[in-house]
Amino acid sequence: RLKDCVSAISYQSENGSEIKVTVSIGVVSNMDGGERFDHQADLVRAADQALYAAKHAGRNQIVVWNKSLPSVY
């Protein structure tokens, strides 16, 4: 819902052109049943990896981290 609400926002610039806003989101979970991250920095890197995958997929996307995502580091 957050992505859709942000995508619905548009602004009029001073010259009258419309500016649309989009959002790309990378999601990772450290819950039981999935990959376990022992360090907070690893969790942040995984979320960043998912974020770049969302941007690469065309932006305005939500991507959930998984082991098969390409590394950005």
Coordinates of C-alpha atoms in Angstrom, one line a residue:
R1 CA 0.0 0.0 0.0
L2 CA 2.9 2.4 0.8
K3 CA 4.3 2.0 -2.8
D4 CA 0.9 2.5 -4.4
C5 CA 0.2 5.6 -2.2
V6 CA 3.5 7.2 -3.1
S7 CA 3.0 6.4 -6.8
A8 CA -0.3 8.2 -6.7
I9 CA 1.5 11.5 -5.7
S10 CA 2.1 14.0 -8.4
Y11 CA 3.4 17.6 -8.3
Q12 CA 3.1 20.5 -10.6
S13 CA 6.4 22.2 -11.1
E14 CA 6.8 26.0 -11.5
N15 CA 6.8 25.6 -15.3
G16 CA 3.6 23.6 -15.2
S17 CA 5.0 20.1 -15.9
E18 CA 3.8 17.2 -13.8
I19 CA 6.3 15.4 -11.6
K20 CA 5.5 11.8 -10.7
V21 CA 7.0 10.1 -7.6
T22 CA 7.9 6.4 -7.4
V23 CA 9.5 4.3 -4.7
S24 CA 11.7 1.2 -4.9
I25 CA 11.8 -1.0 -1.7
G26 CA 14.1 -3.8 -0.7
V27 CA 12.8 -6.1 2.0
V28 CA 14.6 -8.7 4.1
S29 CA 13.5 -10.6 7.2
N30 CA 15.5 -12.2 9.9
M31 CA 12.7 -14.3 11.1
D32 CA 12.9 -18.1 11.7
G33 CA 12.4 -20.3 8.7
G34 CA 14.7 -18.3 6.3
E35 CA 18.2 -17.2 6.0
R36 CA 19.6 -16.1 9.3
F37 CA 21.8 -13.0 9.6
D38 CA 24.0 -12.9 12.6
H39 CA 25.1 -9.3 12.2
Q40 CA 23.0 -6.2 11.6
A41 CA 25.3 -5.0 8.9
D42 CA 24.6 -8.2 6.9
L43 CA 20.9 -7.6 7.2
V44 CA 21.3 -4.1 5.9
R45 CA 23.4 -5.3 3.0
A46 CA 20.8 -7.8 2.1
A47 CA 18.1 -5.1 2.1
D48 CA 20.3 -2.9 0.0
Q49 CA 20.8 -5.8 -2.4
A50 CA 17.0 -6.3 -2.7
L51 CA 16.6 -2.5 -3.2
Y52 CA 19.0 -2.5 -6.1
A53 CA 17.3 -5.5 -7.6
A54 CA 14.0 -3.5 -7.4
K55 CA 15.5 -0.6 -9.2
H56 CA 17.0 -2.9 -11.8
A57 CA 13.7 -4.5 -12.4
G58 CA 12.2 -1.2 -13.5
R59 CA 11.8 0.8 -10.4
N60 CA 8.6 1.4 -8.5
Q61 CA 9.0 -2.2 -7.3
I62 CA 9.2 -4.2 -4.1
V63 CA 11.7 -7.0 -4.0
V64 CA 12.1 -9.5 -1.2
W65 CA 15.7 -10.6 -0.6
N66 CA 16.7 -14.1 -1.5
K67 CA 20.1 -15.8 -2.1
S68 CA 19.8 -15.7 -5.8
L69 CA 19.9 -11.9 -6.1
P70 CA 23.1 -10.5 -7.7
S71 CA 25.5 -8.9 -5.2
V72 CA 25.9 -5.2 -5.3
Y73 CA 29.2 -5.2 -3.3

